[in-house]
Tab-separated table of C-alpha atoms in Angstrom:
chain	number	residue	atom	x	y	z
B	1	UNK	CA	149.706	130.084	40.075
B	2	UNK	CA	149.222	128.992	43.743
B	3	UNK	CA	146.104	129.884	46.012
B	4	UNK	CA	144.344	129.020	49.177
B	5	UNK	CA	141.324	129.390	50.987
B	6	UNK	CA	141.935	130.337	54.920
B	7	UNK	CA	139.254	129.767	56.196
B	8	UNK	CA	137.408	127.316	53.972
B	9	UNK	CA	134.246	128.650	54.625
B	10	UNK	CA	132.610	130.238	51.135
B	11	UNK	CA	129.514	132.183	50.863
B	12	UNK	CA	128.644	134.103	47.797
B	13	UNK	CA	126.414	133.997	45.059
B	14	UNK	CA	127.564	133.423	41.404
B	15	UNK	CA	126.398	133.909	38.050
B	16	UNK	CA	127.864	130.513	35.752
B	17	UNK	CA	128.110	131.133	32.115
B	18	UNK	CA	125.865	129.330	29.503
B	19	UNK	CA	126.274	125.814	28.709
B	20	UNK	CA	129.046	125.470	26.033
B	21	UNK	CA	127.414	121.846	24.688
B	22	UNK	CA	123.805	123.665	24.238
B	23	UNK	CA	125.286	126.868	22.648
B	24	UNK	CA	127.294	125.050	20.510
B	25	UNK	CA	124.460	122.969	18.745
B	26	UNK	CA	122.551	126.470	18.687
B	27	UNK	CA	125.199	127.786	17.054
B	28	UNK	CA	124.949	125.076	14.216
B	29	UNK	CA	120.838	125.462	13.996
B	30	UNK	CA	120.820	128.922	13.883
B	31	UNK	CA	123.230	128.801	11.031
B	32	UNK	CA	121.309	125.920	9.192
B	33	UNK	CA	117.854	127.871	10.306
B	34	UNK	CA	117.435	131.872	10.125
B	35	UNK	CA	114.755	131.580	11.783
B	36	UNK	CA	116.315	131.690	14.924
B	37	UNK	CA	117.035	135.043	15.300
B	38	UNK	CA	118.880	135.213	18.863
B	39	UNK	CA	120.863	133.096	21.222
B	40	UNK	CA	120.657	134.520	24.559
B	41	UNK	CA	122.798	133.498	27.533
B	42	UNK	CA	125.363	132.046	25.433
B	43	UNK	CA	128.316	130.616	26.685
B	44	UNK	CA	131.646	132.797	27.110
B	45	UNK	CA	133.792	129.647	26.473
B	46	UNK	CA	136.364	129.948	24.076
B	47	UNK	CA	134.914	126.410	22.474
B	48	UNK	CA	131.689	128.363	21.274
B	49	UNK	CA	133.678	131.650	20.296
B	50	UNK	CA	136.465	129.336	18.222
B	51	UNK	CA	132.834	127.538	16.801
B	52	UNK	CA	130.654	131.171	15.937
B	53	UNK	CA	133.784	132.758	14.334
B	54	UNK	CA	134.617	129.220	12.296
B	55	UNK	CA	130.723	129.524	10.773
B	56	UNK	CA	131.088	133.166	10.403
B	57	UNK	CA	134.220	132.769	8.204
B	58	UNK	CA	135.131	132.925	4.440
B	59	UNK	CA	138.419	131.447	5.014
B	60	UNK	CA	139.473	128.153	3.228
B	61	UNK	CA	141.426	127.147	6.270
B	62	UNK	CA	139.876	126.788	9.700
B	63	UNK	CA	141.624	126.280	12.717
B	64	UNK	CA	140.155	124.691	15.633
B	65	UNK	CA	142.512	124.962	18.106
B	66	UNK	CA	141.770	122.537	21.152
B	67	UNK	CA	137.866	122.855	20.006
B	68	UNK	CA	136.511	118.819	20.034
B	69	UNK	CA	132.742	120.069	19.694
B	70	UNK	CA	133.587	122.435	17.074
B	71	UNK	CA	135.943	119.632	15.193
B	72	UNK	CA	133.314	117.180	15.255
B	73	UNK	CA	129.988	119.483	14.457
B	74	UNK	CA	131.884	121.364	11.483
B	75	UNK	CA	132.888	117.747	9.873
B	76	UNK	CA	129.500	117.398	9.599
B	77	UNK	CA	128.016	120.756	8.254
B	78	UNK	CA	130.575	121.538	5.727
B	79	UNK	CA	129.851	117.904	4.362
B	80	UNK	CA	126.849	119.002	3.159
B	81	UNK	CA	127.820	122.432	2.658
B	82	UNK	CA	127.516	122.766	-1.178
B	83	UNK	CA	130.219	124.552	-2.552
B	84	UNK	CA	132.059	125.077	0.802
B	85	UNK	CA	136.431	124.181	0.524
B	86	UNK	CA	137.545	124.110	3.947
B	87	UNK	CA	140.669	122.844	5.436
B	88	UNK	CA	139.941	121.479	9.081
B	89	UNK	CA	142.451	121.718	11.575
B	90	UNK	CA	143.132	122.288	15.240
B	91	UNK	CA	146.200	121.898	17.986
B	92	UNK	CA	149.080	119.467	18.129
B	93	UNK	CA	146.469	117.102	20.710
B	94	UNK	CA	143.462	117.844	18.002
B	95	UNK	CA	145.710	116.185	15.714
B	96	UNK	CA	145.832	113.416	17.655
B	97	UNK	CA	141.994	112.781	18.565
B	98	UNK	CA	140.276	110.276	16.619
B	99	UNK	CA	137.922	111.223	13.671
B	100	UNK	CA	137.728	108.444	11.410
B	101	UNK	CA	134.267	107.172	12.468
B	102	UNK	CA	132.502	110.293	11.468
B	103	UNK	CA	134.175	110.747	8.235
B	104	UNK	CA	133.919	107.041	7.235
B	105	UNK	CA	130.528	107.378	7.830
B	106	UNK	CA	129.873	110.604	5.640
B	107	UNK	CA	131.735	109.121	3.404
B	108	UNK	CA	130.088	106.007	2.774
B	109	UNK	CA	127.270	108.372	1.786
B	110	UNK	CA	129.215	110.216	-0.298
B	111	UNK	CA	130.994	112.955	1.692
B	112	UNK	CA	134.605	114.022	-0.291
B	113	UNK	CA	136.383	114.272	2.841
B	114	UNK	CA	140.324	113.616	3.066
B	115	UNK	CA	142.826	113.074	5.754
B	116	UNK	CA	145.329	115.596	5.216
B	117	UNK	CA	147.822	114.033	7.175
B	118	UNK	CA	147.427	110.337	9.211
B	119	UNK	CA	144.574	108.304	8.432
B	120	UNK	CA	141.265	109.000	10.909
B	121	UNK	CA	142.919	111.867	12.397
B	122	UNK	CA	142.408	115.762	11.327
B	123	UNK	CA	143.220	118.118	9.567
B	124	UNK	CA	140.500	117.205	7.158
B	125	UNK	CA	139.787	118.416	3.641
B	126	UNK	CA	136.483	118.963	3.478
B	127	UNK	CA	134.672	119.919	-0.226
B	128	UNK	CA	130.752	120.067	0.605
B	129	UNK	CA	128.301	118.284	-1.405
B	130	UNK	CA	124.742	117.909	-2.327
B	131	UNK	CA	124.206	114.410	-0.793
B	132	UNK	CA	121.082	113.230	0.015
B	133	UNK	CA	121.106	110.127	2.409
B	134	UNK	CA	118.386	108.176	3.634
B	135	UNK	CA	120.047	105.761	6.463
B	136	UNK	CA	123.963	106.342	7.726
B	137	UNK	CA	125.590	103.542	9.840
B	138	UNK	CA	128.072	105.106	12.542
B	139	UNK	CA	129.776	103.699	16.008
B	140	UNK	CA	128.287	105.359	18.933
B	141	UNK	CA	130.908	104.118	21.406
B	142	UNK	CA	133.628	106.726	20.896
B	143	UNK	CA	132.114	109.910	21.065
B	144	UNK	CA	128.393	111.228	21.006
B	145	UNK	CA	130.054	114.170	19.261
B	146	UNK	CA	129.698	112.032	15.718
B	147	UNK	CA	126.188	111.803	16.272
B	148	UNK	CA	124.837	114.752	17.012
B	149	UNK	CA	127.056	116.730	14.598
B	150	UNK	CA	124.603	114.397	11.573
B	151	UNK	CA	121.491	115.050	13.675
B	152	UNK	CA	122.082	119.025	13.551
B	153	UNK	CA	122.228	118.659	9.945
B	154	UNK	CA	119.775	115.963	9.396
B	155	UNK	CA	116.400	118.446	8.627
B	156	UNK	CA	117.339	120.076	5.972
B	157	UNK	CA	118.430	116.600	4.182
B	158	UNK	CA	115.058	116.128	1.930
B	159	UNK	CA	114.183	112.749	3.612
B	160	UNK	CA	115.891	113.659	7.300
B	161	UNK	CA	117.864	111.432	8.314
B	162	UNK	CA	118.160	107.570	9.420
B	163	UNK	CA	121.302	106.853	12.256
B	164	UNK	CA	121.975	103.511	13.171
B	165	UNK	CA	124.250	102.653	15.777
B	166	UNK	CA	127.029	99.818	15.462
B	167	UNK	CA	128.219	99.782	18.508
B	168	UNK	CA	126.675	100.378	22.050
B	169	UNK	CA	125.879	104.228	22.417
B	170	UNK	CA	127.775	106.149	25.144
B	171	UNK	CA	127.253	109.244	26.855
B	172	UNK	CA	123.569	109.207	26.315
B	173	UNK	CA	122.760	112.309	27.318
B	174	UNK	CA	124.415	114.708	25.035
B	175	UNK	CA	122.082	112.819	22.333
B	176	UNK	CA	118.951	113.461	24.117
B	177	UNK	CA	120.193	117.191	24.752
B	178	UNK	CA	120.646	117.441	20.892
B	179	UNK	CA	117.190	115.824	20.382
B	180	UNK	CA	115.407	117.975	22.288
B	181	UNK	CA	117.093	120.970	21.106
B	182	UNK	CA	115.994	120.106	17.723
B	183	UNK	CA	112.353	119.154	19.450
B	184	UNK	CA	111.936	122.491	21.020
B	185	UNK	CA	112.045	124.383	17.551
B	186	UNK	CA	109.681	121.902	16.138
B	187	UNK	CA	112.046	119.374	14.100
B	188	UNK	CA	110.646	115.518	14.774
B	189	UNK	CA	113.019	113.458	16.456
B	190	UNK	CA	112.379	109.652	17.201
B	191	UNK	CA	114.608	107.046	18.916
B	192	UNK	CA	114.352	103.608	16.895
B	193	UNK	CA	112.062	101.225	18.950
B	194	UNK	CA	115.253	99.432	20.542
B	195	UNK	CA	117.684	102.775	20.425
B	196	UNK	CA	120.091	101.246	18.401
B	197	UNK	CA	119.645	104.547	16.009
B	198	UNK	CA	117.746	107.791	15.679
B	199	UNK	CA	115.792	108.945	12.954
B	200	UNK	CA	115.372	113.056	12.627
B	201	UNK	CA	112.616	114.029	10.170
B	202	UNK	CA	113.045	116.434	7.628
B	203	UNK	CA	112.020	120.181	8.627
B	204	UNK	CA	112.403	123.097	5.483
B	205	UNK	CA	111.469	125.654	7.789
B	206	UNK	CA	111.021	126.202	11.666
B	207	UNK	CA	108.840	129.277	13.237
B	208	UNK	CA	110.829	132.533	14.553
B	209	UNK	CA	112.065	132.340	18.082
B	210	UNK	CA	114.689	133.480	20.258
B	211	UNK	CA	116.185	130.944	22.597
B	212	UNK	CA	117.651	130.473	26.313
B	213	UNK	CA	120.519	128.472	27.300
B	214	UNK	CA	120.979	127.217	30.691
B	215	UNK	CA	123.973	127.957	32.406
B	216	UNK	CA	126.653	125.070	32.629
B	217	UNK	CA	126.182	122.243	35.046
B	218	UNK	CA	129.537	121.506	34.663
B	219	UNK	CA	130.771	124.250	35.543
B	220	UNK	CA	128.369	124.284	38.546
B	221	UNK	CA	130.411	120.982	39.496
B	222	UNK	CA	133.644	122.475	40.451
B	223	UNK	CA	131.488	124.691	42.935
B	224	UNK	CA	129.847	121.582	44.302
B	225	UNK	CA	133.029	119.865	45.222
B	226	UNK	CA	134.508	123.318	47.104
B	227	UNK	CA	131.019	122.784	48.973
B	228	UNK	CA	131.723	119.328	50.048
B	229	UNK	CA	135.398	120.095	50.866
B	230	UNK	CA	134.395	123.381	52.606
B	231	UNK	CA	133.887	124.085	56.245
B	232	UNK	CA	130.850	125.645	55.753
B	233	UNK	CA	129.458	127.220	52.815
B	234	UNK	CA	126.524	129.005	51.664
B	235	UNK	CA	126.743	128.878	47.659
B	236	UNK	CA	124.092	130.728	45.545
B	237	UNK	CA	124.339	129.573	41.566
B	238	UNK	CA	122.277	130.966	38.835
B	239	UNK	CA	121.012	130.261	36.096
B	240	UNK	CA	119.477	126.651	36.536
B	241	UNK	CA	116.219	124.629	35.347
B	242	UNK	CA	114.965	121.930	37.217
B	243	UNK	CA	114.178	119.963	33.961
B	244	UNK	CA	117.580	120.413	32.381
B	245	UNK	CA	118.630	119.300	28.810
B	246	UNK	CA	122.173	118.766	30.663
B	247	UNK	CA	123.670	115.032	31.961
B	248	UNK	CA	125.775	116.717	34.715
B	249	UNK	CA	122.622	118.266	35.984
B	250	UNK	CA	123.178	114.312	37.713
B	251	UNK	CA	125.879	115.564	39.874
B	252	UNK	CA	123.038	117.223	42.571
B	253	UNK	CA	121.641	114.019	43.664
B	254	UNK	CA	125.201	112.223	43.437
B	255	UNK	CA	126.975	115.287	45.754
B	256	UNK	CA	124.012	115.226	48.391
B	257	UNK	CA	124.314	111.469	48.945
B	258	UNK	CA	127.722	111.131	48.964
B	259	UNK	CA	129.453	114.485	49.779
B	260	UNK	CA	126.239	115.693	52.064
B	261	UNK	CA	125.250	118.677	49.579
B	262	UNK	CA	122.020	119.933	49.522
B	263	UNK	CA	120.932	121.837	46.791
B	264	UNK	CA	118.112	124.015	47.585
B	265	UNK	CA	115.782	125.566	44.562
B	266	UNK	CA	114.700	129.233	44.489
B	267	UNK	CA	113.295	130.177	40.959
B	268	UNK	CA	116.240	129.579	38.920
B	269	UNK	CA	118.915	129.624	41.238
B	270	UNK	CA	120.552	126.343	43.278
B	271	UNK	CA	121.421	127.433	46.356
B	272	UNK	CA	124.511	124.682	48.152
B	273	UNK	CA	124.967	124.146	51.986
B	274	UNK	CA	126.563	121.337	53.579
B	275	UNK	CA	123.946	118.639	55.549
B	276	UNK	CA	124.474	118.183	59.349
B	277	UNK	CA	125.623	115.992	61.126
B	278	UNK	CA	126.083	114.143	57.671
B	279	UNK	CA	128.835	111.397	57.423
B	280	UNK	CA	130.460	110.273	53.887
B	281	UNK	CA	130.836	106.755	52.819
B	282	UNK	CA	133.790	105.067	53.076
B	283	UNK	CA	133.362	103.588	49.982
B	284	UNK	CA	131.729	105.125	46.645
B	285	UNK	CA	131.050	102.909	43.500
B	286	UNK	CA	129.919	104.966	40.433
B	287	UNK	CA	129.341	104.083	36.694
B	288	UNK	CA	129.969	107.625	34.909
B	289	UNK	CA	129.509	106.173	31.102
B	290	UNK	CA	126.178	108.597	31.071
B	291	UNK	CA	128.478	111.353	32.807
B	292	UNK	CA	132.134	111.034	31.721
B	293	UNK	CA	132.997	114.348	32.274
B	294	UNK	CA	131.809	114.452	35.916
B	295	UNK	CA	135.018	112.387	36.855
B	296	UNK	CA	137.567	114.227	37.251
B	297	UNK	CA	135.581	116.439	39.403
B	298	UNK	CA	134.250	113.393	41.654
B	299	UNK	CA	137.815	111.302	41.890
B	300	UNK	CA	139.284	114.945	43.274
B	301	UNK	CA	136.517	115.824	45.785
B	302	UNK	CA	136.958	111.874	46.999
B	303	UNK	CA	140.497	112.945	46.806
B	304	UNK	CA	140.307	115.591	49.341
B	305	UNK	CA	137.806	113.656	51.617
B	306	UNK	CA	140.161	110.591	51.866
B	307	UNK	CA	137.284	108.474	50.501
B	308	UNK	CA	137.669	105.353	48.497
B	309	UNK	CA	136.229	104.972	45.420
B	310	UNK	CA	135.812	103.211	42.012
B	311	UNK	CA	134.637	105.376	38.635
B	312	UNK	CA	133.592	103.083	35.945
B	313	UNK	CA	132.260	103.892	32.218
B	314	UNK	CA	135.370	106.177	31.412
B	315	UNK	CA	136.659	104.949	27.823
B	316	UNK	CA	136.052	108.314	26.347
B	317	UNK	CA	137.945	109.843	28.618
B	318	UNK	CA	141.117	108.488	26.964
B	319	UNK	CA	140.754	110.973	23.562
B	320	UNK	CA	139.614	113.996	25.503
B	321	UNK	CA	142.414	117.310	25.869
B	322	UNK	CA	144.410	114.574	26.909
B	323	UNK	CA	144.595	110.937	28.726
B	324	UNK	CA	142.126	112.256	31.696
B	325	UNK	CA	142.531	109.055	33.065
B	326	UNK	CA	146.442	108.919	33.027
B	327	UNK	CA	146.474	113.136	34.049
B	328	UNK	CA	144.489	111.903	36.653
B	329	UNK	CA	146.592	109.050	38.277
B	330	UNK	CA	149.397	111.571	37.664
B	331	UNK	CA	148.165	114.615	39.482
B	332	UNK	CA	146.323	113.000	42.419
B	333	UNK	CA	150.147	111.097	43.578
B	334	UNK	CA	151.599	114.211	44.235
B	335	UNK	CA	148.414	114.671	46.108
B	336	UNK	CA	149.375	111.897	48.570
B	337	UNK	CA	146.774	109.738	46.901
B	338	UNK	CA	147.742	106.608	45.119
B	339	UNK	CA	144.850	105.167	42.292
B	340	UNK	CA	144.745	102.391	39.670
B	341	UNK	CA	143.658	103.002	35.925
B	342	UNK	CA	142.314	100.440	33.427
B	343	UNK	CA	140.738	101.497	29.984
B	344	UNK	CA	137.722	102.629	31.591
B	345	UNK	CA	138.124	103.148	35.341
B	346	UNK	CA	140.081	104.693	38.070
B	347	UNK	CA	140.155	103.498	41.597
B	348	UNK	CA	141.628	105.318	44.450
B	349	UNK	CA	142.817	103.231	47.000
B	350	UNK	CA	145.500	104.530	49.392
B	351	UNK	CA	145.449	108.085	50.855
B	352	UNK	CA	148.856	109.394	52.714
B	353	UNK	CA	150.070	113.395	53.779
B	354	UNK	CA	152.085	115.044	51.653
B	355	UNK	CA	153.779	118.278	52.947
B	356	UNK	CA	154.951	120.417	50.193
B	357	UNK	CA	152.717	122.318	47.810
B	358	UNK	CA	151.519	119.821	44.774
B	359	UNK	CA	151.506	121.743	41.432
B	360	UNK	CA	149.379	120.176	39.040
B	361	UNK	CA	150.285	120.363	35.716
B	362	UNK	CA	146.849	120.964	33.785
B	363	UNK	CA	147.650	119.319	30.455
B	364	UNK	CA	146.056	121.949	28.081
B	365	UNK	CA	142.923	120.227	29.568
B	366	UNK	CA	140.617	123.423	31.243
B	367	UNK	CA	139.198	120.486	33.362
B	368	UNK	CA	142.428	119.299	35.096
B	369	UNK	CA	142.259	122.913	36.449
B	370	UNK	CA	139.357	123.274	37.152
B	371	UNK	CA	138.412	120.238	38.890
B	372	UNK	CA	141.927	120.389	41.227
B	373	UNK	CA	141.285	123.587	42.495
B	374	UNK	CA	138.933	123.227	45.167
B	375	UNK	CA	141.354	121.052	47.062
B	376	UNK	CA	142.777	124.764	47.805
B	377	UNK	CA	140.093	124.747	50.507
B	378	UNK	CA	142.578	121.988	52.180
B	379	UNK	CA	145.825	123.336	51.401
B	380	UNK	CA	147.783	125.213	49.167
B	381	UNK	CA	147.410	124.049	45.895
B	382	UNK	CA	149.118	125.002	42.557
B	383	UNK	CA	148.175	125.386	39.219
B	384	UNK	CA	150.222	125.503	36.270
B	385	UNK	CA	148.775	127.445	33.208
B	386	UNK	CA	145.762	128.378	34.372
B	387	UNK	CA	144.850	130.427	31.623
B	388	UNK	CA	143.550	126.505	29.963
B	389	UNK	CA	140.563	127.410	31.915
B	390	UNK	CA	139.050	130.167	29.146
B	391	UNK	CA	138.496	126.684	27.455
B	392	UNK	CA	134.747	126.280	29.266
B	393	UNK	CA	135.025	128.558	32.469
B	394	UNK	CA	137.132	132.125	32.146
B	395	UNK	CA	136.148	133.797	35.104
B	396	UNK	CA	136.643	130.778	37.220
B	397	UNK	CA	139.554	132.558	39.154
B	398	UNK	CA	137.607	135.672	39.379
B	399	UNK	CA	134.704	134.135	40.713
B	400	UNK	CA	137.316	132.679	43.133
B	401	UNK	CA	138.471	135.694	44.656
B	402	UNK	CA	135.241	136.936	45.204
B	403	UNK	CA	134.189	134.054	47.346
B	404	UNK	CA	137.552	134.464	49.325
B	405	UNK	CA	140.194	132.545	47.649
B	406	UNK	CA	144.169	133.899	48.060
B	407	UNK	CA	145.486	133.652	44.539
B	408	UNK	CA	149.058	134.222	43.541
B	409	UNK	CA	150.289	134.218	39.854
């Protein structure tokens, strides 16, 4: 699919979908708790529509597909799903994303969980128990995933649940999204005094309630970078909360000192337009270990700015839909730009022309799409299989056209 924006100038207002991480742990709550009788706003994503159907489902087998969140929760619930046989599986690249620190760790408590094929890697077979744990050890450097798929479950254990970290934590904030999900239904969370753990309290029943999800900031982020690449733009998205449960909400004070983007607050709507007279750095240092999905979107907007810079904190990135961090080197060459990669960084460093049309291949990654296509506001850009998109976004090309992109299957 190729497209292009003439003339890079977008104004329009859009209406982003619901976060995929918060509806996915509402998804597992609601299932766990009754009580909460509706999930409004919640996301279109095929992550959380793969996740809904796999808890709505009789079926022994379960499949996944390219679903991490839904992999890593559903480890978790059918553990202690007494009675529940379930065969956990997912994609070719699923297959090949680590989950051997969340089932060692359930199963050092006493989860029956077995690798169906390689060791630490899914599918799983999963028969649920009645366990009753106290304290579970897991490492916290791989994935946040592992622990907040045992904090969802943690209040209906009879003594909650003790989590102590072995390792250094990473990505931070999906934890204290997942806390204060569970807060703001009335389950006690509490970080241990040095937050080397978290203990959630036990919680039999939680009062009635419908619930809100915010929209995405990530998706939001791919809309920020066509504002910094833009000629001019007046960008209206909705619907945001000043206070958000979301890390990436940390992309509006890193885009308006860097990329000159203000956002502008009216009720719950961000509203983007480009500073004046603004001029970038020449050089941007960032540690993303907080933020690791912001990356992709940051190294391509520095991409189409010519601006140097270094991304630190990136080690998940290497078990996401794919190597982001090898996709990335990949894609932005034919891009003219030339980067270095270690096991937790990229670096761009060298920034020539190139005249024919780069097609990016996307890498069954909805992110490699996304986060490539606003250079279209510098040049024709292609994408192959766009369709990965439905992954978090699916009416990101829509939304396109209506701002005035040119899109061409």
């Amino acid at each position: 699919m190729k497209l292009i924006h003439h003339s890079a100038e977008i104004f329009g207002e859009i209406k982003i979908g619901g976060s995929k991480s918060e509806s996915n742990r509402w998804l597992i709550l609601k299932k766990l708790f009754p009580e909460i009788k509706e999930i409004e706003n919640i996301a279109d994503a095929e992550d959380t529509k793969v996740l809904r159907n796999a808890l709505q489902s009789d079926s022994r087998k379960i499949d996944i597909h390219h679903a991490g969140t839904a992999m890593r929760f559903l480890t978790a619930y059918y553990a202690f799903s007494k009675g529940k046989e379930a065969i956990l599986t997912g994609s070719k690249r699923m297959q090949e994303r680590p989950i051997a620190p969340l089932v060692e760790a359930l199963r050092k408590v006493g989860a029956d969980i077995e690798y169906v094929k390689k060791e630490g890697y899914p599918p799983l077979k999963i028969t649920g128990r009645t366990i009753q744990p106290k304290h579970i050890e897991i490492q916290a450097n791989l994935s946040s995933q592992y622990i907040s798929a045992l904090m969802l479950v943690a209040p209906k254990l009879r003594q909650g649940l003790e989590i102590k970290f072995t390792t250094k934590l990473t990505s931070k904030p999906y934890i204290e999204m997942t806390k204060a999900q569970l807060e703001s239904v009335g389950i006690k969370v509490e970080w241990f005094d040095d937050e080397t753990g978290i203990r959630v309290f036990p919680c039999r029943r939680i009062r009635r309630t419908n619930v809100v999800v915010e929209s995405d900031w990530s998706s939001a982020s791919y809309w920020y970078s066509m504002a910094a690449l833009s000629k001019d733009c007046d960008i209206t998205l909705s619907t945001y909360k000043k206070d958000s449960l979301q890390g990436d909400a940390r992309l509006v004070p890193i885009y308006e000192k860097y990329f000159g983007v203000m956002t502008l607050w009216h009720n719950n709507k961000v509203i983007l337009r480009k500073k004046t007279d603004f001029t970038p750095p020449e050089v941007i240092r960032l540690d993303l270990n907080k933020n690791p999905d912001l990356a992709q979107t940051i190294a391509v907007t520095c991409a189409g700015l010519k601006i140097k810079v270094k991304l630190t904190g990136l080690h998940t990135l290497k078990i996401k839909e794919t190597d982001r961090l090898v996709a990335l080197k990949t894609e932005l060459k034919k891009c003219g730009v030339e980067s270095i990669i270690t096991d937790d960084s990229i670096e761009l460093v060298a920034f020539e022309d190139v005249w024919q049309t780069p097609c990016i291949e996307t890498y069954e990654d909805h992110r490699m799409a996304l986060s490539f296509t606003p250079l279209a506001l510098t040049r024709e850009m292609e994408i192959k299989c766009p369709e990965v998109v439905n992954k978090s976004y699916p009416k990101f090309w829509r939304d396109l056209e209506y701002v005035g992109f040119n899109i061409q299957p």
